[in-house]
mmCIF file of C-alpha atoms in Angstrom:
data_model
loop_
_atom_site.group_PDB
_atom_site.id
_atom_site.type_symbol
_atom_site.label_atom_id
_atom_site.label_comp_id
_atom_site.label_asym_id
_atom_site.label_seq_id
_atom_site.Cartn_x
_atom_site.Cartn_y
_atom_site.Cartn_z
ATOM 1 C CA UNK K 262 -137.143 120.510 -181.733
ATOM 2 C CA UNK K 263 -137.409 124.168 -181.488
ATOM 3 C CA UNK K 264 -137.724 126.417 -178.631
ATOM 4 C CA UNK K 265 -138.206 130.132 -177.931
ATOM 5 C CA UNK K 266 -137.035 131.625 -174.689
ATOM 6 C CA UNK K 267 -136.124 134.423 -172.080
ATOM 7 C CA UNK K 268 -134.700 133.064 -168.975
ATOM 8 C CA UNK K 269 -133.257 134.717 -165.809
ATOM 9 C CA UNK K 270 -134.064 137.802 -164.556
ATOM 10 C CA UNK K 271 -135.907 140.677 -167.024
ATOM 11 C CA UNK K 272 -133.786 141.920 -170.029
ATOM 12 C CA UNK K 273 -133.574 145.338 -171.016
ATOM 13 C CA UNK K 274 -135.388 146.153 -174.239
ATOM 14 C CA UNK K 275 -132.008 146.561 -176.086
ATOM 15 C CA UNK K 276 -131.061 142.672 -175.725
ATOM 16 C CA UNK K 277 -130.721 141.330 -179.073
ATOM 17 C CA UNK K 278 -132.686 137.857 -180.207
ATOM 18 C CA UNK K 279 -130.463 135.157 -180.758
ATOM 19 C CA UNK K 280 -131.516 132.859 -183.482
ATOM 20 C CA UNK K 281 -129.433 129.653 -182.626
ATOM 21 C CA UNK K 282 -129.093 126.570 -184.743
ATOM 22 C CA UNK K 283 -127.387 123.422 -182.785
ATOM 23 C CA UNK K 284 -126.576 120.585 -184.937
ATOM 24 C CA UNK K 285 -126.219 117.481 -182.472
ATOM 25 C CA UNK K 286 -127.137 113.917 -183.106
ATOM 26 C CA UNK K 287 -127.222 112.891 -179.437
ATOM 27 C CA UNK K 288 -130.439 113.640 -177.893
ATOM 28 C CA UNK K 289 -129.281 113.807 -174.364
ATOM 29 C CA UNK K 290 -126.189 116.320 -175.469
ATOM 30 C CA UNK K 291 -128.767 118.415 -177.169
ATOM 31 C CA UNK K 292 -130.992 118.987 -174.158
ATOM 32 C CA UNK K 293 -128.080 119.789 -171.994
ATOM 33 C CA UNK K 294 -127.287 122.694 -174.412
ATOM 34 C CA UNK K 295 -130.737 123.783 -174.380
ATOM 35 C CA UNK K 296 -131.088 123.781 -170.500
ATOM 36 C CA UNK K 297 -127.641 125.905 -170.423
ATOM 37 C CA UNK K 298 -129.107 128.522 -173.102
ATOM 38 C CA UNK K 299 -132.012 128.774 -171.013
ATOM 39 C CA UNK K 300 -129.830 129.678 -167.810
ATOM 40 C CA UNK K 301 -127.617 132.025 -169.957
ATOM 41 C CA UNK K 302 -130.555 134.663 -169.744
ATOM 42 C CA UNK K 303 -130.018 135.163 -173.449
ATOM 43 C CA UNK K 304 -133.424 135.763 -175.508
ATOM 44 C CA UNK K 305 -133.122 133.341 -177.627
ATOM 45 C CA UNK K 306 -134.708 131.223 -180.266
ATOM 46 C CA UNK K 307 -133.257 127.643 -180.650
ATOM 47 C CA UNK K 308 -133.631 125.530 -183.581
ATOM 48 C CA UNK K 309 -132.095 121.643 -183.594
ATOM 49 C CA UNK K 310 -130.747 119.855 -186.354
ATOM 50 C CA UNK K 311 -129.461 115.804 -186.000
ATOM 51 C CA UNK K 312 -127.511 115.634 -189.431
ATOM 52 C CA UNK K 313 -125.988 118.397 -192.064
ATOM 53 C CA UNK K 314 -128.531 117.236 -194.433
ATOM 54 C CA UNK K 315 -131.081 118.699 -192.037
ATOM 55 C CA UNK K 316 -129.208 121.597 -191.087
ATOM 56 C CA UNK K 317 -128.924 122.509 -194.620
ATOM 57 C CA UNK K 318 -132.492 122.973 -194.706
ATOM 58 C CA UNK K 319 -132.807 124.637 -191.628
ATOM 59 C CA UNK K 320 -130.382 127.003 -192.980
ATOM 60 C CA UNK K 321 -132.088 127.227 -196.180
ATOM 61 C CA UNK K 322 -135.594 128.495 -194.188
ATOM 62 C CA UNK K 323 -134.564 131.218 -192.526
ATOM 63 C CA UNK K 324 -131.425 133.486 -191.407
ATOM 64 C CA UNK K 325 -129.614 132.269 -188.261
ATOM 65 C CA UNK K 326 -126.679 134.458 -186.051
ATOM 66 C CA UNK K 327 -124.941 131.449 -184.374
ATOM 67 C CA UNK K 328 -124.631 127.800 -185.099
ATOM 68 C CA UNK K 329 -123.338 125.096 -182.053
ATOM 69 C CA UNK K 330 -122.323 122.564 -184.345
ATOM 70 C CA UNK K 331 -120.516 118.986 -183.018
ATOM 71 C CA UNK K 332 -117.945 117.904 -184.984
ATOM 72 C CA UNK K 333 -119.236 113.974 -185.155
ATOM 73 C CA UNK K 334 -122.531 113.932 -187.212
ATOM 74 C CA UNK K 335 -124.009 110.932 -188.665
ATOM 75 C CA UNK K 336 -123.303 112.166 -192.272
ATOM 76 C CA UNK K 337 -120.382 114.075 -191.621
ATOM 77 C CA UNK K 338 -117.281 113.942 -189.361
ATOM 78 C CA UNK K 339 -114.275 116.222 -188.034
ATOM 79 C CA UNK K 340 -113.100 119.637 -189.698
ATOM 80 C CA UNK K 341 -115.423 118.403 -192.509
ATOM 81 C CA UNK K 342 -118.431 119.275 -191.261
ATOM 82 C CA UNK K 343 -117.086 122.593 -189.936
ATOM 83 C CA UNK K 344 -116.037 123.254 -193.697
ATOM 84 C CA UNK K 345 -119.303 121.758 -194.998
ATOM 85 C CA UNK K 346 -121.198 124.332 -192.453
ATOM 86 C CA UNK K 347 -119.158 127.133 -193.207
ATOM 87 C CA UNK K 348 -119.941 126.937 -196.920
ATOM 88 C CA UNK K 349 -123.576 126.547 -196.711
ATOM 89 C CA UNK K 350 -123.898 129.692 -193.837
ATOM 90 C CA UNK K 351 -120.098 131.899 -194.677
ATOM 91 C CA UNK K 352 -121.615 134.730 -192.783
ATOM 92 C CA UNK K 353 -122.739 132.931 -189.796
ATOM 93 C CA UNK K 354 -121.086 132.301 -186.662
ATOM 94 C CA UNK K 355 -119.784 129.114 -185.617
ATOM 95 C CA UNK K 356 -119.274 127.629 -182.185
ATOM 96 C CA UNK K 357 -117.820 124.254 -182.428
ATOM 97 C CA UNK K 358 -118.333 121.551 -179.633
ATOM 98 C CA UNK K 359 -115.802 119.317 -179.043
ATOM 99 C CA UNK K 360 -115.111 116.428 -176.576
ATOM 100 C CA UNK K 361 -112.655 116.611 -173.329
ATOM 101 C CA UNK K 362 -110.677 114.233 -174.963
ATOM 102 C CA UNK K 363 -110.216 116.479 -178.186
ATOM 103 C CA UNK K 364 -107.536 118.849 -177.221
ATOM 104 C CA UNK K 365 -106.796 119.879 -180.569
ATOM 105 C CA UNK K 366 -110.047 119.600 -182.937
ATOM 106 C CA UNK K 367 -111.065 123.174 -180.960
ATOM 107 C CA UNK K 368 -107.591 124.989 -182.094
ATOM 108 C CA UNK K 369 -108.227 123.521 -185.262
ATOM 109 C CA UNK K 370 -111.616 124.117 -185.704
ATOM 110 C CA UNK K 371 -110.757 127.904 -185.307
ATOM 111 C CA UNK K 372 -108.023 127.775 -187.734
ATOM 112 C CA UNK K 373 -110.677 126.652 -190.156
ATOM 113 C CA UNK K 374 -112.946 129.159 -189.562
ATOM 114 C CA UNK K 375 -114.875 128.801 -186.392
ATOM 115 C CA UNK K 376 -115.589 131.880 -184.511
ATOM 116 C CA UNK K 377 -114.606 129.815 -181.169
ATOM 117 C CA UNK K 378 -115.045 126.422 -179.756
ATOM 118 C CA UNK K 379 -116.472 124.759 -176.221
ATOM 119 C CA UNK K 380 -115.724 121.557 -174.533
ATOM 120 C CA UNK K 381 -118.430 119.430 -173.798
ATOM 121 C CA UNK K 382 -118.968 118.614 -169.972
ATOM 122 C CA UNK K 383 -116.998 122.091 -169.090
ATOM 123 C CA UNK K 384 -119.478 124.595 -170.699
ATOM 124 C CA UNK K 385 -120.900 126.779 -167.561
ATOM 125 C CA UNK K 386 -124.139 129.077 -168.652
ATOM 126 C CA UNK K 387 -122.054 132.668 -167.964
ATOM 127 C CA UNK K 388 -119.177 130.982 -170.470
ATOM 128 C CA UNK K 389 -121.841 130.125 -173.036
ATOM 129 C CA UNK K 390 -123.146 133.154 -172.695
ATOM 130 C CA UNK K 391 -120.286 135.083 -173.394
ATOM 131 C CA UNK K 392 -118.947 132.788 -176.179
ATOM 132 C CA UNK K 393 -122.326 133.485 -178.121
ATOM 133 C CA UNK K 394 -122.298 136.842 -177.979
ATOM 134 C CA UNK K 395 -118.550 137.245 -178.525
ATOM 135 C CA UNK K 396 -118.864 134.589 -181.703
ATOM 136 C CA UNK K 397 -122.013 136.935 -183.219
ATOM 137 C CA UNK K 398 -120.066 140.018 -182.481
ATOM 138 C CA UNK K 399 -117.221 138.861 -183.973
ATOM 139 C CA UNK K 400 -118.984 137.355 -186.975
ATOM 140 C CA UNK K 401 -120.828 140.630 -187.716
ATOM 141 C CA UNK K 402 -117.808 142.433 -187.659
ATOM 142 C CA UNK K 403 -115.816 140.222 -190.048
ATOM 143 C CA UNK K 404 -118.655 140.752 -192.330
ATOM 144 C CA UNK K 405 -119.021 144.103 -192.187
ATOM 145 C CA UNK K 406 -115.123 144.894 -192.473
ATOM 146 C CA UNK K 407 -115.444 142.652 -195.882
ATOM 147 C CA UNK K 408 -118.375 144.149 -197.151
ATOM 148 C CA UNK K 409 -116.396 147.584 -196.318
ATOM 149 C CA UNK K 410 -113.428 146.180 -198.316
ATOM 150 C CA UNK K 411 -115.336 144.796 -201.334
ATOM 151 C CA UNK K 412 -117.014 148.335 -201.656
ATOM 152 C CA UNK K 413 -113.745 149.834 -201.561
ATOM 153 C CA UNK K 414 -112.467 147.941 -204.164
ATOM 154 C CA UNK K 415 -115.672 148.334 -206.141
ATOM 155 C CA UNK K 416 -115.007 152.045 -205.870
ATOM 156 C CA UNK K 417 -111.597 151.779 -206.722
ATOM 157 C CA UNK K 418 -112.495 149.662 -209.650
ATOM 158 C CA UNK K 419 -115.220 151.737 -210.801
ATOM 159 C CA UNK K 420 -113.007 154.813 -210.608
ATOM 160 C CA UNK K 421 -110.227 153.190 -212.994
ATOM 161 C CA UNK K 422 -112.938 151.841 -215.335
ATOM 162 C CA UNK K 423 -114.660 155.420 -215.483
ATOM 163 C CA UNK K 424 -111.526 156.782 -216.511
ATOM 164 C CA UNK K 425 -111.246 154.367 -219.392
ATOM 165 C CA UNK K 426 -115.060 154.322 -220.598
ATOM 166 C CA UNK K 427 -115.996 157.920 -219.895
ATOM 167 C CA UNK K 428 -113.109 160.053 -220.302
ATOM 168 C CA UNK K 429 -113.104 163.891 -220.244
ATOM 169 C CA UNK K 430 -113.968 165.204 -223.946
ATOM 170 C CA UNK K 431 -111.028 167.089 -225.907
ATOM 171 C CA UNK K 432 -112.582 170.381 -226.738
ATOM 172 C CA UNK K 433 -110.258 173.413 -228.256
ATOM 173 C CA UNK K 434 -112.638 175.923 -229.968
ATOM 174 C CA UNK K 435 -116.048 174.170 -229.463
ATOM 175 C CA UNK K 436 -118.781 176.089 -227.858
ATOM 176 C CA UNK K 437 -120.904 172.729 -227.721
ATOM 177 C CA UNK K 438 -121.839 171.921 -224.019
ATOM 178 C CA UNK K 439 -121.508 168.075 -223.106
ATOM 179 C CA UNK K 440 -122.860 166.518 -220.259
ATOM 180 C CA UNK K 441 -122.870 162.925 -219.544
ATOM 181 C CA UNK K 442 -123.964 160.192 -216.741
ATOM 182 C CA UNK K 443 -123.241 156.702 -216.409
ATOM 183 C CA UNK K 444 -125.210 154.114 -214.252
ATOM 184 C CA UNK K 445 -123.798 150.241 -213.489
ATOM 185 C CA UNK K 446 -126.278 147.752 -213.829
ATOM 186 C CA UNK K 447 -127.494 147.320 -210.449
ATOM 187 C CA UNK K 448 -126.387 148.895 -206.997
ATOM 188 C CA UNK K 449 -122.718 147.798 -205.802
ATOM 189 C CA UNK K 450 -121.621 146.528 -209.072
ATOM 190 C CA UNK K 451 -118.477 147.120 -211.390
ATOM 191 C CA UNK K 452 -119.362 149.282 -214.188
ATOM 192 C CA UNK K 453 -119.904 147.535 -217.623
ATOM 193 C CA UNK K 454 -119.556 147.427 -221.150
ATOM 194 C CA UNK K 455 -121.365 150.911 -222.338
ATOM 195 C CA UNK K 456 -119.020 153.545 -223.240
ATOM 196 C CA UNK K 457 -118.785 157.290 -224.550
ATOM 197 C CA UNK K 458 -116.056 160.131 -225.651
ATOM 198 C CA UNK K 459 -116.179 163.572 -227.531
ATOM 199 C CA UNK K 460 -113.277 165.145 -229.283
ATOM 200 C CA UNK K 461 -112.821 167.861 -231.609
ATOM 201 C CA UNK K 462 -110.825 167.300 -234.278
ATOM 202 C CA UNK K 463 -108.183 169.218 -236.321
ATOM 203 C CA UNK K 464 -111.011 169.471 -238.792
ATOM 204 C CA UNK K 465 -113.057 171.583 -236.463
ATOM 205 C CA UNK K 466 -115.796 169.299 -236.190
ATOM 206 C CA UNK K 467 -117.039 167.507 -232.889
ATOM 207 C CA UNK K 468 -117.198 163.653 -233.108
ATOM 208 C CA UNK K 469 -118.815 161.452 -230.588
ATOM 209 C CA UNK K 470 -119.251 157.946 -229.668
ATOM 210 C CA UNK K 471 -121.892 155.814 -227.865
ATOM 211 C CA UNK K 472 -121.340 152.572 -227.590
ATOM 212 C CA UNK K 473 -123.132 149.468 -225.336
ATOM 213 C CA UNK K 474 -121.302 146.141 -225.126
ATOM 214 C CA UNK K 475 -123.142 143.009 -224.747
ATOM 215 C CA UNK K 476 -123.310 141.633 -221.297
ATOM 216 C CA UNK K 477 -121.866 142.705 -218.192
ATOM 217 C CA UNK K 478 -119.187 142.585 -215.729
ATOM 218 C CA UNK K 479 -115.373 143.021 -216.112
ATOM 219 C CA UNK K 480 -115.106 141.193 -219.842
ATOM 220 C CA UNK K 481 -117.508 143.789 -221.324
ATOM 221 C CA UNK K 482 -116.092 146.482 -219.603
ATOM 222 C CA UNK K 483 -112.878 146.034 -220.821
ATOM 223 C CA UNK K 484 -113.714 145.553 -224.015
ATOM 224 C CA UNK K 485 -115.701 148.753 -223.863
ATOM 225 C CA UNK K 486 -112.614 150.723 -222.690
ATOM 226 C CA UNK K 487 -110.556 148.854 -225.576
ATOM 227 C CA UNK K 488 -113.122 150.360 -228.222
ATOM 228 C CA UNK K 489 -113.751 153.631 -226.633
ATOM 229 C CA UNK K 490 -109.893 154.231 -226.932
ATOM 230 C CA UNK K 491 -109.588 152.631 -230.269
ATOM 231 C CA UNK K 492 -112.302 155.255 -231.373
ATOM 232 C CA UNK K 493 -110.454 158.039 -230.128
ATOM 233 C CA UNK K 494 -106.964 156.898 -231.463
ATOM 234 C CA UNK K 495 -108.848 156.676 -235.093
ATOM 235 C CA UNK K 496 -110.711 159.814 -234.944
ATOM 236 C CA UNK K 497 -107.629 161.402 -234.247
ATOM 237 C CA UNK K 498 -105.681 159.584 -237.085
ATOM 238 C CA UNK K 499 -108.374 160.901 -239.553
ATOM 239 C CA UNK K 500 -110.555 157.877 -239.773
ATOM 240 C CA UNK K 501 -114.656 158.488 -240.237
ATOM 241 C CA UNK K 502 -117.911 156.933 -241.039
ATOM 242 C CA UNK K 503 -117.888 153.127 -242.697
ATOM 243 C CA UNK K 504 -114.131 153.239 -242.539
ATOM 244 C CA UNK K 505 -113.781 154.228 -238.589
ATOM 245 C CA UNK K 506 -116.718 151.125 -237.927
ATOM 246 C CA UNK K 507 -114.977 148.623 -239.863
ATOM 247 C CA UNK K 508 -111.389 149.266 -237.808
ATOM 248 C CA UNK K 509 -113.633 149.473 -234.980
ATOM 249 C CA UNK K 510 -114.964 145.993 -235.498
ATOM 250 C CA UNK K 511 -111.529 144.426 -236.334
ATOM 251 C CA UNK K 512 -110.771 145.337 -232.931
ATOM 252 C CA UNK K 513 -113.302 143.926 -231.186
ATOM 253 C CA UNK K 514 -113.007 140.519 -233.005
ATOM 254 C CA UNK K 515 -109.718 140.624 -232.041
ATOM 255 C CA UNK K 516 -109.527 141.557 -228.064
ATOM 256 C CA UNK K 517 -112.942 139.429 -227.854
ATOM 257 C CA UNK K 518 -111.084 136.215 -227.986
ATOM 258 C CA UNK K 519 -113.794 133.341 -227.215
ATOM 259 C CA UNK K 520 -116.419 135.572 -225.977
ATOM 260 C CA UNK K 521 -119.073 136.196 -228.259
ATOM 261 C CA UNK K 522 -119.312 139.550 -227.266
ATOM 262 C CA UNK K 523 -120.638 142.338 -229.662
ATOM 263 C CA UNK K 524 -121.254 145.742 -229.614
ATOM 264 C CA UNK K 525 -123.523 148.494 -231.175
ATOM 265 C CA UNK K 526 -122.419 152.343 -231.284
ATOM 266 C CA UNK K 527 -123.650 155.901 -232.428
ATOM 267 C CA UNK K 528 -121.296 157.619 -234.341
ATOM 268 C CA UNK K 529 -121.930 161.455 -234.807
ATOM 269 C CA UNK K 530 -119.690 164.311 -236.508
ATOM 270 C CA UNK K 531 -121.425 167.830 -235.677
ATOM 271 C CA UNK K 532 -120.546 170.687 -237.676
ATOM 272 C CA UNK K 533 -121.898 173.952 -236.093
ATOM 273 C CA UNK K 534 -120.854 176.102 -239.025
ATOM 274 C CA UNK K 535 -123.093 174.050 -241.491
ATOM 275 C CA UNK K 536 -125.602 173.260 -238.931
ATOM 276 C CA UNK K 537 -125.654 169.830 -239.745
ATOM 277 C CA UNK K 538 -124.835 166.267 -237.686
ATOM 278 C CA UNK K 539 -123.803 163.204 -239.482
ATOM 279 C CA UNK K 540 -124.917 160.274 -238.104
ATOM 280 C CA UNK K 541 -123.741 156.230 -238.660
ATOM 281 C CA UNK K 542 -125.942 153.646 -236.406
ATOM 282 C CA UNK K 543 -124.287 150.008 -235.752
ATOM 283 C CA UNK K 544 -127.200 148.124 -234.385
ATOM 284 C CA UNK K 545 -128.030 151.439 -231.807
ATOM 285 C CA UNK K 546 -130.807 153.132 -231.661
ATOM 286 C CA UNK K 547 -131.588 156.809 -232.886
ATOM 287 C CA UNK K 548 -130.473 159.761 -231.271
ATOM 288 C CA UNK K 549 -132.899 162.468 -229.713
ATOM 289 C CA UNK K 550 -133.499 165.897 -230.786
ATOM 290 C CA UNK K 551 -134.628 168.555 -228.355
ATOM 291 C CA UNK K 552 -135.793 172.129 -229.437
ATOM 292 C CA UNK K 553 -137.922 174.863 -228.377
ATOM 293 C CA UNK K 554 -140.886 172.757 -229.672
ATOM 294 C CA UNK K 555 -139.938 169.560 -227.758
ATOM 295 C CA UNK K 556 -138.180 166.158 -228.030
ATOM 296 C CA UNK K 557 -138.145 163.891 -231.388
ATOM 297 C CA UNK K 558 -136.629 161.001 -232.306
ATOM 298 C CA UNK K 559 -134.270 161.276 -235.627
ATOM 299 C CA UNK K 560 -134.748 158.815 -238.653
ATOM 300 C CA UNK K 561 -131.397 157.233 -239.212
ATOM 301 C CA UNK K 562 -130.400 154.938 -241.355
ATOM 302 C CA UNK K 563 -129.619 151.786 -240.114
ATOM 303 C CA UNK K 564 -126.285 149.543 -240.005
ATOM 304 C CA UNK K 565 -125.706 145.688 -238.281
ATOM 305 C CA UNK K 566 -124.031 146.005 -234.952
ATOM 306 C CA UNK K 567 -120.223 145.082 -234.455
ATOM 307 C CA UNK K 568 -118.769 142.046 -234.457
ATOM 308 C CA UNK K 569 -122.335 140.241 -235.703
ATOM 309 C CA UNK K 570 -121.407 139.837 -239.234
ATOM 310 C CA UNK K 571 -117.817 140.361 -239.416
ATOM 311 C CA UNK K 572 -116.717 141.686 -242.988
ATOM 312 C CA UNK K 573 -120.434 142.845 -244.217
ATOM 313 C CA UNK K 574 -119.490 146.161 -243.485
ATOM 314 C CA UNK K 575 -122.797 148.269 -244.645
ATOM 315 C CA UNK K 576 -122.991 151.473 -242.118
ATOM 316 C CA UNK K 577 -124.830 154.348 -244.354
ATOM 317 C CA UNK K 578 -124.426 157.947 -243.372
ATOM 318 C CA UNK K 579 -127.459 159.963 -242.626
ATOM 319 C CA UNK K 580 -127.046 164.038 -242.992
ATOM 320 C CA UNK K 581 -129.595 165.835 -240.617
ATOM 321 C CA UNK K 582 -129.736 169.593 -240.445
ATOM 322 C CA UNK K 583 -129.791 170.971 -237.101
ATOM 323 C CA UNK K 584 -131.585 174.075 -235.752
ATOM 324 C CA UNK K 585 -129.529 177.202 -234.545
ATOM 325 C CA UNK K 586 -130.674 176.537 -230.848
ATOM 326 C CA UNK K 587 -130.682 172.676 -229.655
ATOM 327 C CA UNK K 588 -129.800 169.714 -227.911
ATOM 328 C CA UNK K 589 -129.072 166.013 -228.883
ATOM 329 C CA UNK K 590 -129.292 162.788 -226.749
ATOM 330 C CA UNK K 591 -127.889 159.369 -227.717
ATOM 331 C CA UNK K 592 -127.911 156.760 -225.067
ATOM 332 C CA UNK K 593 -128.051 152.865 -224.303
ATOM 333 C CA UNK K 594 -130.886 150.961 -224.095
ATOM 334 C CA UNK K 595 -130.995 151.318 -220.178
ATOM 335 C CA UNK K 596 -132.839 154.255 -220.676
ATOM 336 C CA UNK K 597 -135.549 152.604 -222.030
ATOM 337 C CA UNK K 598 -135.784 148.995 -221.432
ATOM 338 C CA UNK K 599 -136.897 149.663 -217.381
ATOM 339 C CA UNK K 600 -140.575 149.013 -216.623
ATOM 340 C CA UNK K 601 -143.402 151.898 -217.319
ATOM 341 C CA UNK K 602 -144.408 152.180 -213.743
ATOM 342 C CA UNK K 603 -147.396 149.601 -212.865
ATOM 343 C CA UNK K 604 -148.463 148.983 -216.502
ATOM 344 C CA UNK K 605 -145.645 146.359 -216.971
ATOM 345 C CA UNK K 606 -144.603 146.982 -220.156
ATOM 346 C CA UNK K 607 -141.245 148.764 -221.099
ATOM 347 C CA UNK K 608 -141.125 152.177 -220.964
ATOM 348 C CA UNK K 609 -140.020 152.373 -224.621
ATOM 349 C CA UNK K 610 -139.069 155.664 -226.781
ATOM 350 C CA UNK K 611 -142.440 157.160 -227.409
ATOM 351 C CA UNK K 612 -142.713 157.146 -223.393
ATOM 352 C CA UNK K 613 -139.280 158.677 -222.984
ATOM 353 C CA UNK K 614 -139.877 161.594 -225.102
ATOM 354 C CA UNK K 615 -142.985 162.352 -223.447
ATOM 355 C CA UNK K 616 -141.009 162.111 -220.090
ATOM 356 C CA UNK K 617 -138.549 164.355 -221.358
ATOM 357 C CA UNK K 618 -140.691 167.046 -222.432
ATOM 358 C CA UNK K 619 -142.911 166.705 -219.121
ATOM 359 C CA UNK K 620 -139.662 167.477 -217.241
ATOM 360 C CA UNK K 621 -139.212 171.294 -216.188
ATOM 361 C CA UNK K 622 -136.813 173.686 -217.701
ATOM 362 C CA UNK K 623 -133.669 173.687 -216.182
ATOM 363 C CA UNK K 624 -129.963 173.134 -217.605
ATOM 364 C CA UNK K 625 -128.891 170.029 -219.116
ATOM 365 C CA UNK K 626 -127.163 168.360 -216.116
ATOM 366 C CA UNK K 627 -129.860 168.637 -214.097
ATOM 367 C CA UNK K 628 -132.258 167.717 -216.436
ATOM 368 C CA UNK K 629 -130.877 164.525 -216.918
ATOM 369 C CA UNK K 630 -130.378 163.461 -213.569
ATOM 370 C CA UNK K 631 -134.346 164.354 -213.404
ATOM 371 C CA UNK K 632 -134.817 162.101 -216.471
ATOM 372 C CA UNK K 633 -132.660 159.181 -215.249
ATOM 373 C CA UNK K 634 -134.290 159.510 -211.416
ATOM 374 C CA UNK K 635 -137.752 159.177 -212.626
ATOM 375 C CA UNK K 636 -136.978 156.408 -215.524
ATOM 376 C CA UNK K 637 -135.692 154.559 -212.100
ATOM 377 C CA UNK K 638 -138.882 155.727 -210.296
ATOM 378 C CA UNK K 639 -140.858 154.209 -212.786
ATOM 379 C CA UNK K 640 -138.913 150.999 -212.850
ATOM 380 C CA UNK K 641 -139.603 150.880 -209.135
ATOM 381 C CA UNK K 642 -135.788 150.471 -208.481
ATOM 382 C CA UNK K 643 -135.359 147.385 -210.907
ATOM 383 C CA UNK K 644 -132.372 149.292 -212.694
ATOM 384 C CA UNK K 645 -130.608 146.136 -214.175
ATOM 385 C CA UNK K 646 -129.163 147.340 -217.084
ATOM 386 C CA UNK K 647 -126.039 149.495 -217.410
ATOM 387 C CA UNK K 648 -126.806 153.253 -218.788
ATOM 388 C CA UNK K 649 -124.833 156.063 -220.345
ATOM 389 C CA UNK K 650 -125.987 159.055 -221.592
ATOM 390 C CA UNK K 651 -124.635 161.949 -224.051
ATOM 391 C CA UNK K 652 -125.947 165.061 -224.258
ATOM 392 C CA UNK K 653 -125.022 167.817 -226.505
ATOM 393 C CA UNK K 654 -126.342 171.511 -226.246
ATOM 394 C CA UNK K 655 -125.757 174.654 -228.516
ATOM 395 C CA UNK K 656 -127.161 177.526 -229.526
ATOM 396 C CA UNK K 657 -126.894 179.174 -226.030
ATOM 397 C CA UNK K 658 -129.571 178.494 -223.098
ATOM 398 C CA UNK K 659 -133.249 176.795 -224.525
ATOM 399 C CA UNK K 660 -136.039 174.657 -222.855
ATOM 400 C CA UNK K 661 -134.607 171.562 -221.777
#
């Protein structure tokens, strides 16, 4: 049985519509509740179901603002009925209907999560009106507070993770401009397992890493923090290239435990005096080089991702000559795996290069912001993978 009604005097435009689900197996009691709702003056849509199983189907079909629940149903009874309903619709206001002989049932129901309770046979229209309005208001307020607290918790966790995943570059005399950006895989989520770091060594060379731990969530993020800190410590300790990646892989295997996680990464060492960059790829894609003539993907020898075949090693180095002025961009695959507009295919490196060259000349930070904004627009907001980008600029101001 369903009903949509407006009763009593004309209501103001601002009067909300309450979508009410009555779970009551007694047809007579259900009719009395419907008549009382008509007398309240509330704008409401009423759906009545006789069992918990039928109520679950109704809840799955569409949103409900308030549930009026009889505690004695054919398929569940007592507080178990409330617990079951709350489990099915945890964000919906629940008002319990009790019998006159159940003095303690209402208090027990509120302790178990109901917003309020009403005693059958003692309910008048004004009381029902106030109870429904207050229960819905209280439920929405509790939900808003919970969401605000969850958002604050995520922000605090992200701040802590960001300090671990995205540290301040350690630069002394280097004139290279470092620009970084990071996006979690989806809105309102914790940072994931992508990481990056930049350190100027005692040798005067600029060392950088960009990595991506497989998977998402706290396990990947924790491993990403661990690998980033390990990389910085090992770089400062004088480890380089194949030896450095071997030690990082050993740390990954020890820290991942039983989780089948692996990591890809790019290591680079920039020598401004020699005009070269030395690159090691561990399952990662090639960096991009931007000059006055445009952007291209570098040709770099590949090695296997960390943790895929422990002990195999074999991460060859590639030395690339650099122009007097330019920029290197190293990124994780969240930048290229989104959709390329309405075409349905992935953006890919080729389209990314064209997009980078189509952006107006600007400073590196603005350029990265525009690039990420455009890739997200092409992906129609369906950003699902973590994204980390590192850009290194040298030789003065040039076309971005």
